[in-house]
Amino acid sequence: MDKRVQTLAEFGQIVRDVRKSSPLRQVDAAHLIGVSPPVLNKLEQGREVWLSKALEICNSLGIEVVLRTHD
């Protein structure tokens, strides 16, 4: 499924929805991914985290991040 994202809140909602579709609680998912639970929580709440952490979380949850330029 493709989803256009324009805000951190929308980005976080997608991460939350994907994580919740698994049987993992937030704290368990964070530990498996290798980030702290507060970092995953911040991202899911649509708050700012390091881009490297956001990409690590997305990759671990199977979320592909694609950037397009408009020529």
PDB file of N, CA, C and O in Angstrom, chain B, residues numbered from 101:
ATOM      1  N   MET B 101       0.843  -1.173   0.000  1.00  0.00           N
ATOM      2  CA  MET B 101       0.000   0.000   0.000  1.00  0.00           C
ATOM      3  C   MET B 101       0.895   1.245   0.000  1.00  0.00           C
ATOM      4  O   MET B 101       1.822   1.349   0.803  1.00  0.00           O
ATOM      5  N   ASP B 102       0.617   2.165  -0.885  1.00  0.00           N
ATOM      6  CA  ASP B 102       1.332   3.435  -0.909  1.00  0.00           C
ATOM      7  C   ASP B 102       0.529   4.459  -0.123  1.00  0.00           C
ATOM      8  O   ASP B 102      -0.701   4.484  -0.179  1.00  0.00           O
ATOM      9  N   LYS B 103       1.237   5.289   0.599  1.00  0.00           N
ATOM     10  CA  LYS B 103       0.583   6.333   1.391  1.00  0.00           C
ATOM     11  C   LYS B 103       1.416   7.595   1.297  1.00  0.00           C
ATOM     12  O   LYS B 103       2.613   7.575   1.580  1.00  0.00           O
ATOM     13  N   ARG B 104       0.802   8.669   0.909  1.00  0.00           N
ATOM     14  CA  ARG B 104       1.500   9.957   0.857  1.00  0.00           C
ATOM     15  C   ARG B 104       1.517  10.540   2.266  1.00  0.00           C
ATOM     16  O   ARG B 104       0.492  10.604   2.944  1.00  0.00           O
ATOM     17  N   VAL B 105       2.693  10.957   2.684  1.00  0.00           N
ATOM     18  CA  VAL B 105       2.870  11.478   4.039  1.00  0.00           C
ATOM     19  C   VAL B 105       3.369  12.910   3.945  1.00  0.00           C
ATOM     20  O   VAL B 105       4.336  13.197   3.238  1.00  0.00           O
ATOM     21  N   GLN B 106       2.702  13.810   4.665  1.00  0.00           N
ATOM     22  CA  GLN B 106       3.095  15.209   4.640  1.00  0.00           C
ATOM     23  C   GLN B 106       3.413  15.764   6.025  1.00  0.00           C
ATOM     24  O   GLN B 106       3.945  16.868   6.141  1.00  0.00           O
ATOM     25  N   THR B 107       3.095  15.015   7.065  1.00  0.00           N
ATOM     26  CA  THR B 107       3.362  15.504   8.418  1.00  0.00           C
ATOM     27  C   THR B 107       3.989  14.399   9.255  1.00  0.00           C
ATOM     28  O   THR B 107       3.885  13.215   8.933  1.00  0.00           O
ATOM     29  N   LEU B 108       4.638  14.808  10.330  1.00  0.00           N
ATOM     30  CA  LEU B 108       5.188  13.825  11.271  1.00  0.00           C
ATOM     31  C   LEU B 108       4.074  12.998  11.903  1.00  0.00           C
ATOM     32  O   LEU B 108       4.257  11.811  12.175  1.00  0.00           O
ATOM     33  N   ALA B 109       2.933  13.613  12.134  1.00  0.00           N
ATOM     34  CA  ALA B 109       1.805  12.884  12.723  1.00  0.00           C
ATOM     35  C   ALA B 109       1.350  11.745  11.810  1.00  0.00           C
ATOM     36  O   ALA B 109       1.068  10.643  12.281  1.00  0.00           O
ATOM     37  N   GLU B 110       1.281  12.012  10.508  1.00  0.00           N
ATOM     38  CA  GLU B 110       0.897  10.967   9.551  1.00  0.00           C
ATOM     39  C   GLU B 110       1.947   9.863   9.501  1.00  0.00           C
ATOM     40  O   GLU B 110       1.614   8.679   9.444  1.00  0.00           O
ATOM     41  N   PHE B 111       3.210  10.259   9.521  1.00  0.00           N
ATOM     42  CA  PHE B 111       4.310   9.288   9.521  1.00  0.00           C
ATOM     43  C   PHE B 111       4.217   8.398  10.755  1.00  0.00           C
ATOM     44  O   PHE B 111       4.299   7.174  10.659  1.00  0.00           O
ATOM     45  N   GLY B 112       4.046   9.024  11.902  1.00  0.00           N
ATOM     46  CA  GLY B 112       3.948   8.276  13.159  1.00  0.00           C
ATOM     47  C   GLY B 112       2.764   7.341  13.195  1.00  0.00           C
ATOM     48  O   GLY B 112       2.858   6.235  13.728  1.00  0.00           O
ATOM     49  N   GLN B 113       1.644   7.775  12.629  1.00  0.00           N
ATOM     50  CA  GLN B 113       0.442   6.928  12.613  1.00  0.00           C
ATOM     51  C   GLN B 113       0.678   5.662  11.799  1.00  0.00           C
ATOM     52  O   GLN B 113       0.222   4.583  12.180  1.00  0.00           O
ATOM     53  N   ILE B 114       1.381   5.787  10.692  1.00  0.00           N
ATOM     54  CA  ILE B 114       1.690   4.609   9.879  1.00  0.00           C
ATOM     55  C   ILE B 114       2.579   3.654  10.658  1.00  0.00           C
ATOM     56  O   ILE B 114       2.327   2.449  10.685  1.00  0.00           O
ATOM     57  N   VAL B 115       3.612   4.185  11.289  1.00  0.00           N
ATOM     58  CA  VAL B 115       4.503   3.343  12.098  1.00  0.00           C
ATOM     59  C   VAL B 115       3.701   2.637  13.192  1.00  0.00           C
ATOM     60  O   VAL B 115       3.864   1.434  13.400  1.00  0.00           O
ATOM     61  N   ARG B 116       2.844   3.372  13.885  1.00  0.00           N
ATOM     62  CA  ARG B 116       2.027   2.791  14.955  1.00  0.00           C
ATOM     63  C   ARG B 116       1.120   1.690  14.410  1.00  0.00           C
ATOM     64  O   ARG B 116       1.033   0.607  14.989  1.00  0.00           O
ATOM     65  N   ASP B 117       0.443   1.973  13.290  1.00  0.00           N
ATOM     66  CA  ASP B 117      -0.483   0.990  12.717  1.00  0.00           C
ATOM     67  C   ASP B 117       0.237  -0.298  12.322  1.00  0.00           C
ATOM     68  O   ASP B 117      -0.262  -1.396  12.568  1.00  0.00           O
ATOM     69  N   VAL B 118       1.404  -0.157  11.714  1.00  0.00           N
ATOM     70  CA  VAL B 118       2.167  -1.350  11.307  1.00  0.00           C
ATOM     71  C   VAL B 118       2.622  -2.117  12.538  1.00  0.00           C
ATOM     72  O   VAL B 118       2.493  -3.340  12.593  1.00  0.00           O
ATOM     73  N   ARG B 119       3.154  -1.405  13.523  1.00  0.00           N
ATOM     74  CA  ARG B 119       3.613  -2.083  14.744  1.00  0.00           C
ATOM     75  C   ARG B 119       2.453  -2.780  15.458  1.00  0.00           C
ATOM     76  O   ARG B 119       2.613  -3.895  15.955  1.00  0.00           O
ATOM     77  N   LYS B 120       1.296  -2.133  15.510  1.00  0.00           N
ATOM     78  CA  LYS B 120       0.143  -2.723  16.192  1.00  0.00           C
ATOM     79  C   LYS B 120      -0.449  -3.907  15.425  1.00  0.00           C
ATOM     80  O   LYS B 120      -1.152  -4.735  16.004  1.00  0.00           O
ATOM     81  N   SER B 121      -0.163  -3.987  14.126  1.00  0.00           N
ATOM     82  CA  SER B 121      -0.661  -5.133  13.357  1.00  0.00           C
ATOM     83  C   SER B 121       0.119  -6.405  13.706  1.00  0.00           C
ATOM     84  O   SER B 121      -0.288  -7.513  13.357  1.00  0.00           O
ATOM     85  N   SER B 122       1.232  -6.227  14.391  1.00  0.00           N
ATOM     86  CA  SER B 122       1.988  -7.375  14.892  1.00  0.00           C
ATOM     87  C   SER B 122       1.558  -7.616  16.335  1.00  0.00           C
ATOM     88  O   SER B 122       0.860  -6.785  16.917  1.00  0.00           O
ATOM     89  N   PRO B 123       1.957  -8.719  16.907  1.00  0.00           N
ATOM     90  CA  PRO B 123       1.568  -8.968  18.299  1.00  0.00           C
ATOM     91  C   PRO B 123       2.457  -8.242  19.315  1.00  0.00           C
ATOM     92  O   PRO B 123       2.329  -8.468  20.518  1.00  0.00           O
ATOM     93  N   LEU B 124       3.353  -7.376  18.840  1.00  0.00           N
ATOM     94  CA  LEU B 124       4.332  -6.759  19.738  1.00  0.00           C
ATOM     95  C   LEU B 124       3.803  -5.511  20.426  1.00  0.00           C
ATOM     96  O   LEU B 124       3.191  -4.641  19.807  1.00  0.00           O
ATOM     97  N   ARG B 125       4.056  -5.456  21.715  1.00  0.00           N
ATOM     98  CA  ARG B 125       3.809  -4.214  22.442  1.00  0.00           C
ATOM     99  C   ARG B 125       4.910  -3.241  22.055  1.00  0.00           C
ATOM    100  O   ARG B 125       5.965  -3.650  21.570  1.00  0.00           O
ATOM    101  N   GLN B 126       4.669  -1.965  22.268  1.00  0.00           N
ATOM    102  CA  GLN B 126       5.636  -0.940  21.889  1.00  0.00           C
ATOM    103  C   GLN B 126       7.005  -1.191  22.513  1.00  0.00           C
ATOM    104  O   GLN B 126       8.024  -1.099  21.828  1.00  0.00           O
ATOM    105  N   VAL B 127       7.037  -1.505  23.795  1.00  0.00           N
ATOM    106  CA  VAL B 127       8.313  -1.714  24.483  1.00  0.00           C
ATOM    107  C   VAL B 127       9.050  -2.926  23.918  1.00  0.00           C
ATOM    108  O   VAL B 127      10.273  -2.892  23.778  1.00  0.00           O
ATOM    109  N   ASP B 128       8.334  -3.983  23.597  1.00  0.00           N
ATOM    110  CA  ASP B 128       8.959  -5.176  23.034  1.00  0.00           C
ATOM    111  C   ASP B 128       9.488  -4.910  21.626  1.00  0.00           C
ATOM    112  O   ASP B 128      10.583  -5.350  21.276  1.00  0.00           O
ATOM    113  N   ALA B 129       8.712  -4.191  20.824  1.00  0.00           N
ATOM    114  CA  ALA B 129       9.149  -3.846  19.476  1.00  0.00           C
ATOM    115  C   ALA B 129      10.411  -2.992  19.524  1.00  0.00           C
ATOM    116  O   ALA B 129      11.345  -3.214  18.753  1.00  0.00           O
ATOM    117  N   ALA B 130      10.438  -2.022  20.423  1.00  0.00           N
ATOM    118  CA  ALA B 130      11.605  -1.151  20.545  1.00  0.00           C
ATOM    119  C   ALA B 130      12.857  -1.955  20.866  1.00  0.00           C
ATOM    120  O   ALA B 130      13.908  -1.739  20.262  1.00  0.00           O
ATOM    121  N   HIS B 131      12.752  -2.869  21.802  1.00  0.00           N
ATOM    122  CA  HIS B 131      13.912  -3.676  22.178  1.00  0.00           C
ATOM    123  C   HIS B 131      14.372  -4.570  21.024  1.00  0.00           C
ATOM    124  O   HIS B 131      15.573  -4.722  20.799  1.00  0.00           O
ATOM    125  N   LEU B 132      13.430  -5.155  20.299  1.00  0.00           N
ATOM    126  CA  LEU B 132      13.796  -5.997  19.155  1.00  0.00           C
ATOM    127  C   LEU B 132      14.451  -5.185  18.040  1.00  0.00           C
ATOM    128  O   LEU B 132      15.371  -5.665  17.379  1.00  0.00           O
ATOM    129  N   ILE B 133      13.983  -3.968  17.835  1.00  0.00           N
ATOM    130  CA  ILE B 133      14.533  -3.100  16.801  1.00  0.00           C
ATOM    131  C   ILE B 133      15.905  -2.583  17.210  1.00  0.00           C
ATOM    132  O   ILE B 133      16.774  -2.369  16.365  1.00  0.00           O
ATOM    133  N   GLY B 134      16.094  -2.384  18.512  1.00  0.00           N
ATOM    134  CA  GLY B 134      17.372  -1.862  18.997  1.00  0.00           C
ATOM    135  C   GLY B 134      17.341  -0.371  19.283  1.00  0.00           C
ATOM    136  O   GLY B 134      18.377   0.294  19.282  1.00  0.00           O
ATOM    137  N   VAL B 135      16.136   0.150  19.531  1.00  0.00           N
ATOM    138  CA  VAL B 135      15.998   1.551  19.928  1.00  0.00           C
ATOM    139  C   VAL B 135      15.347   1.577  21.303  1.00  0.00           C
ATOM    140  O   VAL B 135      14.774   0.583  21.749  1.00  0.00           O
ATOM    141  N   SER B 136      15.439   2.710  21.962  1.00  0.00           N
ATOM    142  CA  SER B 136      14.807   2.811  23.270  1.00  0.00           C
ATOM    143  C   SER B 136      13.296   2.967  23.101  1.00  0.00           C
ATOM    144  O   SER B 136      12.836   3.535  22.110  1.00  0.00           O
ATOM    145  N   PRO B 137      12.527   2.464  24.063  1.00  0.00           N
ATOM    146  CA  PRO B 137      11.075   2.641  23.985  1.00  0.00           C
ATOM    147  C   PRO B 137      10.641   4.103  23.838  1.00  0.00           C
ATOM    148  O   PRO B 137       9.691   4.373  23.104  1.00  0.00           O
ATOM    149  N   PRO B 138      11.303   5.061  24.512  1.00  0.00           N
ATOM    150  CA  PRO B 138      10.890   6.458  24.300  1.00  0.00           C
ATOM    151  C   PRO B 138      11.073   6.952  22.858  1.00  0.00           C
ATOM    152  O   PRO B 138      10.300   7.787  22.388  1.00  0.00           O
ATOM    153  N   VAL B 139      12.083   6.446  22.163  1.00  0.00           N
ATOM    154  CA  VAL B 139      12.293   6.852  20.772  1.00  0.00           C
ATOM    155  C   VAL B 139      11.144   6.341  19.906  1.00  0.00           C
ATOM    156  O   VAL B 139      10.595   7.094  19.102  1.00  0.00           O
ATOM    157  N   LEU B 140      10.779   5.081  20.062  1.00  0.00           N
ATOM    158  CA  LEU B 140       9.657   4.530  19.291  1.00  0.00           C
ATOM    159  C   LEU B 140       8.374   5.255  19.651  1.00  0.00           C
ATOM    160  O   LEU B 140       7.569   5.561  18.772  1.00  0.00           O
ATOM    161  N   ASN B 141       8.174   5.530  20.918  1.00  0.00           N
ATOM    162  CA  ASN B 141       6.981   6.249  21.353  1.00  0.00           C
ATOM    163  C   ASN B 141       6.913   7.636  20.721  1.00  0.00           C
ATOM    164  O   ASN B 141       5.862   8.050  20.231  1.00  0.00           O
ATOM    165  N   LYS B 142       8.028   8.347  20.734  1.00  0.00           N
ATOM    166  CA  LYS B 142       8.063   9.689  20.128  1.00  0.00           C
ATOM    167  C   LYS B 142       7.682   9.626  18.651  1.00  0.00           C
ATOM    168  O   LYS B 142       6.873  10.424  18.178  1.00  0.00           O
ATOM    169  N   LEU B 143       8.266   8.679  17.930  1.00  0.00           N
ATOM    170  CA  LEU B 143       7.969   8.560  16.509  1.00  0.00           C
ATOM    171  C   LEU B 143       6.494   8.260  16.286  1.00  0.00           C
ATOM    172  O   LEU B 143       5.858   8.873  15.429  1.00  0.00           O
ATOM    173  N   GLU B 144       5.952   7.333  17.041  1.00  0.00           N
ATOM    174  CA  GLU B 144       4.542   6.979  16.900  1.00  0.00           C
ATOM    175  C   GLU B 144       3.617   8.138  17.278  1.00  0.00           C
ATOM    176  O   GLU B 144       2.488   8.213  16.794  1.00  0.00           O
ATOM    177  N   GLN B 145       4.081   9.020  18.123  1.00  0.00           N
ATOM    178  CA  GLN B 145       3.289  10.182  18.522  1.00  0.00           C
ATOM    179  C   GLN B 145       3.441  11.353  17.548  1.00  0.00           C
ATOM    180  O   GLN B 145       2.830  12.406  17.732  1.00  0.00           O
ATOM    181  N   GLY B 146       4.261  11.159  16.513  1.00  0.00           N
ATOM    182  CA  GLY B 146       4.456  12.205  15.529  1.00  0.00           C
ATOM    183  C   GLY B 146       5.407  13.294  15.981  1.00  0.00           C
ATOM    184  O   GLY B 146       5.358  14.423  15.493  1.00  0.00           O
ATOM    185  N   ARG B 147       6.277  12.941  16.923  1.00  0.00           N
ATOM    186  CA  ARG B 147       7.258  13.906  17.414  1.00  0.00           C
ATOM    187  C   ARG B 147       8.603  13.628  16.740  1.00  0.00           C
ATOM    188  O   ARG B 147       8.822  12.546  16.196  1.00  0.00           O
ATOM    189  N   GLU B 148       9.482  14.599  16.781  1.00  0.00           N
ATOM    190  CA  GLU B 148      10.759  14.497  16.081  1.00  0.00           C
ATOM    191  C   GLU B 148      11.713  13.510  16.739  1.00  0.00           C
ATOM    192  O   GLU B 148      11.891  13.499  17.957  1.00  0.00           O
ATOM    193  N   VAL B 149      12.317  12.687  15.896  1.00  0.00           N
ATOM    194  CA  VAL B 149      13.414  11.796  16.302  1.00  0.00           C
ATOM    195  C   VAL B 149      14.475  11.902  15.213  1.00  0.00           C
ATOM    196  O   VAL B 149      14.206  12.424  14.131  1.00  0.00           O
ATOM    197  N   TRP B 150      15.667  11.416  15.490  1.00  0.00           N
ATOM    198  CA  TRP B 150      16.725  11.404  14.482  1.00  0.00           C
ATOM    199  C   TRP B 150      16.240  10.620  13.267  1.00  0.00           C
ATOM    200  O   TRP B 150      15.597   9.579  13.405  1.00  0.00           O
ATOM    201  N   LEU B 151      16.547  11.120  12.095  1.00  0.00           N
ATOM    202  CA  LEU B 151      16.159  10.439  10.861  1.00  0.00           C
ATOM    203  C   LEU B 151      16.736   9.027  10.818  1.00  0.00           C
ATOM    204  O   LEU B 151      16.067   8.097  10.367  1.00  0.00           O
ATOM    205  N   SER B 152      17.964   8.864  11.282  1.00  0.00           N
ATOM    206  CA  SER B 152      18.578   7.533  11.275  1.00  0.00           C
ATOM    207  C   SER B 152      17.764   6.550  12.110  1.00  0.00           C
ATOM    208  O   SER B 152      17.634   5.384  11.737  1.00  0.00           O
ATOM    209  N   LYS B 153      17.220   7.003  13.226  1.00  0.00           N
ATOM    210  CA  LYS B 153      16.396   6.136  14.080  1.00  0.00           C
ATOM    211  C   LYS B 153      15.065   5.835  13.408  1.00  0.00           C
ATOM    212  O   LYS B 153      14.583   4.703  13.453  1.00  0.00           O
ATOM    213  N   ALA B 154      14.466   6.853  12.782  1.00  0.00           N
ATOM    214  CA  ALA B 154      13.190   6.644  12.094  1.00  0.00           C
ATOM    215  C   ALA B 154      13.352   5.620  10.975  1.00  0.00           C
ATOM    216  O   ALA B 154      12.501   4.747  10.803  1.00  0.00           O
ATOM    217  N   LEU B 155      14.438   5.725  10.218  1.00  0.00           N
ATOM    218  CA  LEU B 155      14.683   4.766   9.138  1.00  0.00           C
ATOM    219  C   LEU B 155      14.961   3.375   9.679  1.00  0.00           C
ATOM    220  O   LEU B 155      14.514   2.382   9.104  1.00  0.00           O
ATOM    221  N   GLU B 156      15.695   3.297  10.780  1.00  0.00           N
ATOM    222  CA  GLU B 156      15.967   1.998  11.410  1.00  0.00           C
ATOM    223  C   GLU B 156      14.659   1.335  11.844  1.00  0.00           C
ATOM    224  O   GLU B 156      14.464   0.138  11.634  1.00  0.00           O
ATOM    225  N   ILE B 157      13.780   2.107  12.439  1.00  0.00           N
ATOM    226  CA  ILE B 157      12.479   1.583  12.883  1.00  0.00           C
ATOM    227  C   ILE B 157      11.669   1.130  11.677  1.00  0.00           C
ATOM    228  O   ILE B 157      11.119   0.029  11.676  1.00  0.00           O
ATOM    229  N   CYS B 158      11.593   1.969  10.655  1.00  0.00           N
ATOM    230  CA  CYS B 158      10.826   1.612   9.459  1.00  0.00           C
ATOM    231  C   CYS B 158      11.367   0.345   8.807  1.00  0.00           C
ATOM    232  O   CYS B 158      10.601  -0.558   8.471  1.00  0.00           O
ATOM    233  N   ASN B 159      12.673   0.276   8.629  1.00  0.00           N
ATOM    234  CA  ASN B 159      13.272  -0.915   8.023  1.00  0.00           C
ATOM    235  C   ASN B 159      12.953  -2.163   8.819  1.00  0.00           C
ATOM    236  O   ASN B 159      12.648  -3.209   8.245  1.00  0.00           O
ATOM    237  N   SER B 160      13.020  -2.062  10.134  1.00  0.00           N
ATOM    238  CA  SER B 160      12.761  -3.223  10.989  1.00  0.00           C
ATOM    239  C   SER B 160      11.300  -3.654  10.948  1.00  0.00           C
ATOM    240  O   SER B 160      10.999  -4.837  11.106  1.00  0.00           O
ATOM    241  N   LEU B 161      10.397  -2.713  10.738  1.00  0.00           N
ATOM    242  CA  LEU B 161       8.966  -3.034  10.686  1.00  0.00           C
ATOM    243  C   LEU B 161       8.488  -3.362   9.276  1.00  0.00           C
ATOM    244  O   LEU B 161       7.310  -3.654   9.066  1.00  0.00           O
ATOM    245  N   GLY B 162       9.411  -3.314   8.306  1.00  0.00           N
ATOM    246  CA  GLY B 162       9.037  -3.631   6.933  1.00  0.00           C
ATOM    247  C   GLY B 162       8.370  -2.478   6.199  1.00  0.00           C
ATOM    248  O   GLY B 162       7.650  -2.688   5.223  1.00  0.00           O
ATOM    249  N   ILE B 163       8.610  -1.261   6.668  1.00  0.00           N
ATOM    250  CA  ILE B 163       8.064  -0.070   6.013  1.00  0.00           C
ATOM    251  C   ILE B 163       9.131   0.472   5.077  1.00  0.00           C
ATOM    252  O   ILE B 163      10.223   0.833   5.516  1.00  0.00           O
ATOM    253  N   GLU B 164       8.820   0.530   3.796  1.00  0.00           N
ATOM    254  CA  GLU B 164       9.753   1.062   2.816  1.00  0.00           C
ATOM    255  C   GLU B 164       9.536   2.559   2.696  1.00  0.00           C
ATOM    256  O   GLU B 164       8.412   3.015   2.486  1.00  0.00           O
ATOM    257  N   VAL B 165      10.598   3.315   2.828  1.00  0.00           N
ATOM    258  CA  VAL B 165      10.539   4.764   2.696  1.00  0.00           C
ATOM    259  C   VAL B 165      11.069   5.131   1.310  1.00  0.00           C
ATOM    260  O   VAL B 165      12.210   4.814   0.973  1.00  0.00           O
ATOM    261  N   VAL B 166      10.247   5.791   0.518  1.00  0.00           N
ATOM    262  CA  VAL B 166      10.620   6.167  -0.842  1.00  0.00           C
ATOM    263  C   VAL B 166      10.497   7.690  -0.965  1.00  0.00           C
ATOM    264  O   VAL B 166       9.478   8.275  -0.597  1.00  0.00           O
ATOM    265  N   LEU B 167      11.542   8.309  -1.486  1.00  0.00           N
ATOM    266  CA  LEU B 167      11.525   9.750  -1.725  1.00  0.00           C
ATOM    267  C   LEU B 167      11.479   9.994  -3.215  1.00  0.00           C
ATOM    268  O   LEU B 167      12.230   9.374  -3.967  1.00  0.00           O
ATOM    269  N   ARG B 168      10.612  10.884  -3.655  1.00  0.00           N
ATOM    270  CA  ARG B 168      10.500  11.213  -5.066  1.00  0.00           C
ATOM    271  C   ARG B 168      10.743  12.694  -5.247  1.00  0.00           C
ATOM    272  O   ARG B 168      10.369  13.512  -4.406  1.00  0.00           O
ATOM    273  N   THR B 169      11.371  13.024  -6.350  1.00  0.00           N
ATOM    274  CA  THR B 169      11.511  14.430  -6.701  1.00  0.00           C
ATOM    275  C   THR B 169      10.521  14.742  -7.802  1.00  0.00           C
ATOM    276  O   THR B 169      10.167  13.877  -8.603  1.00  0.00           O
ATOM    277  N   HIS B 170      10.087  15.968  -7.831  1.00  0.00           N
ATOM    278  CA  HIS B 170       9.179  16.422  -8.889  1.00  0.00           C
ATOM    279  C   HIS B 170       9.985  17.242  -9.878  1.00  0.00           C
ATOM    280  O   HIS B 170      10.407  18.362  -9.588  1.00  0.00           O
ATOM    281  N   ASP B 171      10.188  16.666 -11.047  1.00  0.00           N
ATOM    282  CA  ASP B 171      10.998  17.337 -12.075  1.00  0.00           C
ATOM    283  C   ASP B 171      10.155  18.309 -12.869  1.00  0.00           C
ATOM    284  O   ASP B 171      10.662  18.967 -13.777  1.00  0.00           O
TER     285      ASP B 171
END
